Each structure stands twice: as structure tokens, then as C-alpha cells.
Amino acid sequence: MGPVASPQRTLDEAGKHGVAFQYQYTHDLSAIPLGNSMEHGWFGRSTWTLSAAVDLEKTMGWRGTSGVVSMKQHVLEFGRMDRGFAQGYSNLDADPYTMLYEGWIQQQTLGGKLTLKAGQMDSNADFDALPLAGDFLNSSMGYSPTVMEFPSYPVPQPAVEALANLGRATRVAAGEFRTAGGRMSLFQGDRTWAIGTGERAGRAAVGMWHLTESLARPDGVAVRGTNGFYGVLEQSLWNGPLADGKTRTLSGYLQAGTGAARVNPFRAHLGGGVVMSGQWGKRPSDAVGAAASWVDLGSAGRETVVETYYKLCLGKAVSLVPDVQYFRNPGGSPHGEALVVTPRLVFAF
């Protein structure tokens, strides 16, 4: 998943004023001081996103209707992307492009219990999303790599979705997305809860996907479609008070995914991590995280990555995120290892 301006945050702002804009610029600078690819030196790239959200109830009188439009550009500045990793070490990485990224409209009905969406959408906003892992850079922390042709960054797709709230704590979602060679159906169920006084929130989601397009098995035989499952779990583990009413929070997450061995290069995926936010009294917006992700690549082997970061908030709109990742058996290499260092700079307002 790429670093995308949050559609929900932009829509929330639009609810106050009718129209809201959000701009986000992200810059990554990576080096590999340990590993077979160290000769490529530093690699710099950047992405910017400009989003506009419109509350059509305020602007046009269309009750319960809103929409989002966003533009995105990705630039390779210098160096070259190392493609020897199965799990990308930066969720920013893509070929250069400038495009209309998203453009969709949604209608809420039945007192807000049912939401219908249509247009070009990033599927990761509503499926296999893991908000707690949003500051990790490795692509597997954003969504399971076992979901083939997932219509997310950098190629969102035309789609229709239906999201239904079944009570205060349960939601189900279904979506039909176009893919490069066919279409993908996504289904997901979510459940939320709170432990103790209600401050330790938790969430679990289980989903399945079905890809309908022509695919080739390793032996060259063509098959029509494949499918798989994924699941995520997020839980606030501990809360502690800080000055000025702020809170220090320790949270953890788990994720998993499966793919059919006959065509999927990622047969299984397991991941998990912890995030501490507000650890310093005078820096309540800072955060630190540590996580690991493992994938089974079938005959190509297995790859494990361990990642840690510190998010340093330099103001309301600027943050610096130094990130270190250690790869064991990158790309499935049975004896390889690599260390990747990436400081990320983010402007968002």
C-alpha cells in the first residue's frame, strides 16, 4: 500500500465545510549497507497526492451523498529500485506516473447503516486494511501479498462496493473490482470491541477474495482464476495517562493470508507487530514500532523481514520516520541477508 491521503479524513473535513482539500508529499531515501545489492548506493523517490472531498448534502442538497477525487504523481529521483526482495521495503515504490488516482461517490441510506460506493477506488481503504501498521514502510504491513492483483496502490481500479453496519460493532463489506486482466470479488466481515473501561479497543477482520482472469501455472498450463483468504487483528494492549489529557498507548496487531499454490507466488503470509504512541510526555504525537513479516514463496523459498521505525513529529504537518529493515533470505535466497535503511519525510496538510 502506498502512502495515500486518507479519504475518510478528507470526508470528515468536508462534513464541516462542504468541500475539503488535502495535500500529502512523501519522500523516501533508501540505502542497503548490508547485502548483495549494496553497490547501488542511495535510492531517492517521492510521491505527492492532492485530494478533494465534497459533501454533496451541503453543496447540492443531496442527502447522504459525498465523493472524493485525488491526483497522484510518483517520481524516481536518483539511484535504482532494488527488485531482489519479495516484500517491498518501501510501500512508496512504483514506476513513475502521474494520474487521476481515485474518483468515487458514495451514498448512505437506511439511517447510515448501508453505504454504496462506485467509481475508481483503492480497495485497501475498505479491505484488508490495517490502520495500526500505517507508519511501517514494508509493503506487506499494509496488506497481505497473498492477495493477487489487489487493486490498490499504485493501480486503483473501477469498482462498486456495499458496506453494511450490522449493529454498533459489526460491519460486512462486498466489492467488485476490475483488474488488469479480469475482475476481483472481495468480501470481508469486521468486528470491534473494547476491553475494560472501553479504552482498550480491538478489531478483527476476516476476508476472502476471488480473482477471475487467465493465469498460468508454473508448468505453463493456463487456469481461469484463483482465490484466497486473509485476516487481521488489532488490539490496544495498554493505556497510560500523559500531561494535558494526552494518552500513551501500546497496541499490537497480527495478520495472515493464504494463496493457491498452483498459481500464486505467495502461498502463505504471517505478520505481527507492536506500536507505542505518545511515549514522551512532551511529544504525544511521536510513535515507535517494531514488526516482522514472513512469506512462503513455494519452490522459490521463504523470506522474513523484521522492521523498526521511529516517527518524529516536527509539527502538525511534518514528520520524519527513520526506518530500518532486516531481510533474511531476500527473494527466497537460502543464504542471503540484507539491511535496508530508509528515512522517510512526510508533509501533510
Tab-separated table of N, CA and C in Angstrom, residues 9-11 19 27 60-61 64 68 73 83 85 129 171 177 185 198-199 207 242 258 263 275 284 300 324:
chain	number	residue	atom	x	y	z
A	9	ARG	N	-10.525	10.838	6.333
A	9	ARG	CA	-10.149	12.092	6.981
A	9	ARG	C	-10.591	13.285	6.148
A	10	THR	N	-10.402	13.194	4.830
A	10	THR	CA	-10.799	14.289	3.956
A	10	THR	C	-12.309	14.457	3.953
A	11	LEU	N	-13.056	13.347	3.968
A	11	LEU	CA	-14.510	13.428	4.014
A	11	LEU	C	-14.990	14.026	5.330
A	19	VAL	N	-16.640	21.349	1.303
A	19	VAL	CA	-15.536	20.944	0.438
A	19	VAL	C	-14.254	20.994	1.265
A	27	HIS	N	8.632	11.540	0.803
A	27	HIS	CA	9.939	11.325	0.169
A	27	HIS	C	10.690	10.230	0.922
A	60	MET	N	-25.023	20.486	-2.641
A	60	MET	CA	-26.076	20.298	-3.638
A	60	MET	C	-27.421	19.908	-3.034
A	61	GLY	N	-27.445	19.653	-1.738
A	61	GLY	CA	-28.677	19.230	-1.105
A	61	GLY	C	-28.996	17.763	-1.291
A	64	GLY	N	-27.052	12.542	2.291
A	64	GLY	CA	-26.263	11.325	2.470
A	64	GLY	C	-25.264	11.025	1.378
A	68	VAL	N	-15.046	11.719	-3.436
A	68	VAL	CA	-13.623	12.051	-3.334
A	68	VAL	C	-12.989	11.966	-4.715
A	73	GLN	N	1.180	11.746	-8.191
A	73	GLN	CA	2.367	11.660	-9.044
A	73	GLN	C	3.482	10.980	-8.261
A	83	ARG	N	14.953	-4.757	-6.933
A	83	ARG	CA	13.796	-5.639	-7.055
A	83	ARG	C	14.079	-7.047	-6.557
A	85	PHE	N	13.754	-8.244	-3.647
A	85	PHE	CA	13.020	-8.557	-2.430
A	85	PHE	C	11.589	-8.938	-2.787
A	129	ALA	N	-7.434	-3.745	5.383
A	129	ALA	CA	-6.782	-2.544	5.909
A	129	ALA	C	-6.291	-2.804	7.333
A	171	ARG	N	-19.549	-5.030	10.907
A	171	ARG	CA	-19.702	-4.497	9.568
A	171	ARG	C	-19.346	-5.567	8.560
A	177	PHE	N	-14.243	-5.391	-8.260
A	177	PHE	CA	-13.223	-4.518	-8.828
A	177	PHE	C	-12.761	-5.046	-10.177
A	185	SER	N	-13.464	-10.141	-6.888
A	185	SER	CA	-14.531	-10.011	-5.899
A	185	SER	C	-13.915	-10.079	-4.511
A	198	GLY	N	-13.283	0.456	28.315
A	198	GLY	CA	-13.613	0.896	26.979
A	198	GLY	C	-12.485	1.597	26.279
A	199	GLU	N	-11.353	1.772	26.959
A	199	GLU	CA	-10.226	2.473	26.371
A	199	GLU	C	-9.321	1.553	25.560
A	207	GLY	N	-11.488	-11.893	5.608
A	207	GLY	CA	-11.986	-11.669	4.264
A	207	GLY	C	-11.570	-12.766	3.294
A	242	LEU	N	-0.861	10.838	30.129
A	242	LEU	CA	0.201	11.826	29.996
A	242	LEU	C	-0.345	13.182	30.432
A	258	THR	N	-3.526	-16.377	2.717
A	258	THR	CA	-3.238	-17.621	2.001
A	258	THR	C	-3.478	-17.417	0.510
A	263	VAL	N	-0.859	-21.264	-8.618
A	263	VAL	CA	-0.586	-20.073	-9.429
A	263	VAL	C	-0.020	-18.898	-8.629
A	275	VAL	N	3.095	-1.223	18.329
A	275	VAL	CA	3.294	0.207	18.136
A	275	VAL	C	3.031	0.912	19.453
A	284	PRO	N	3.576	13.900	22.414
A	284	PRO	CA	2.480	12.925	22.413
A	284	PRO	C	2.137	12.364	21.036
A	300	ALA	N	10.440	-21.211	-4.601
A	300	ALA	CA	11.447	-20.138	-4.553
A	300	ALA	C	12.012	-19.938	-3.154
A	324	VAL	N	14.410	1.037	9.680
A	324	VAL	CA	15.434	0.019	9.422
A	324	VAL	C	14.745	-1.329	9.245
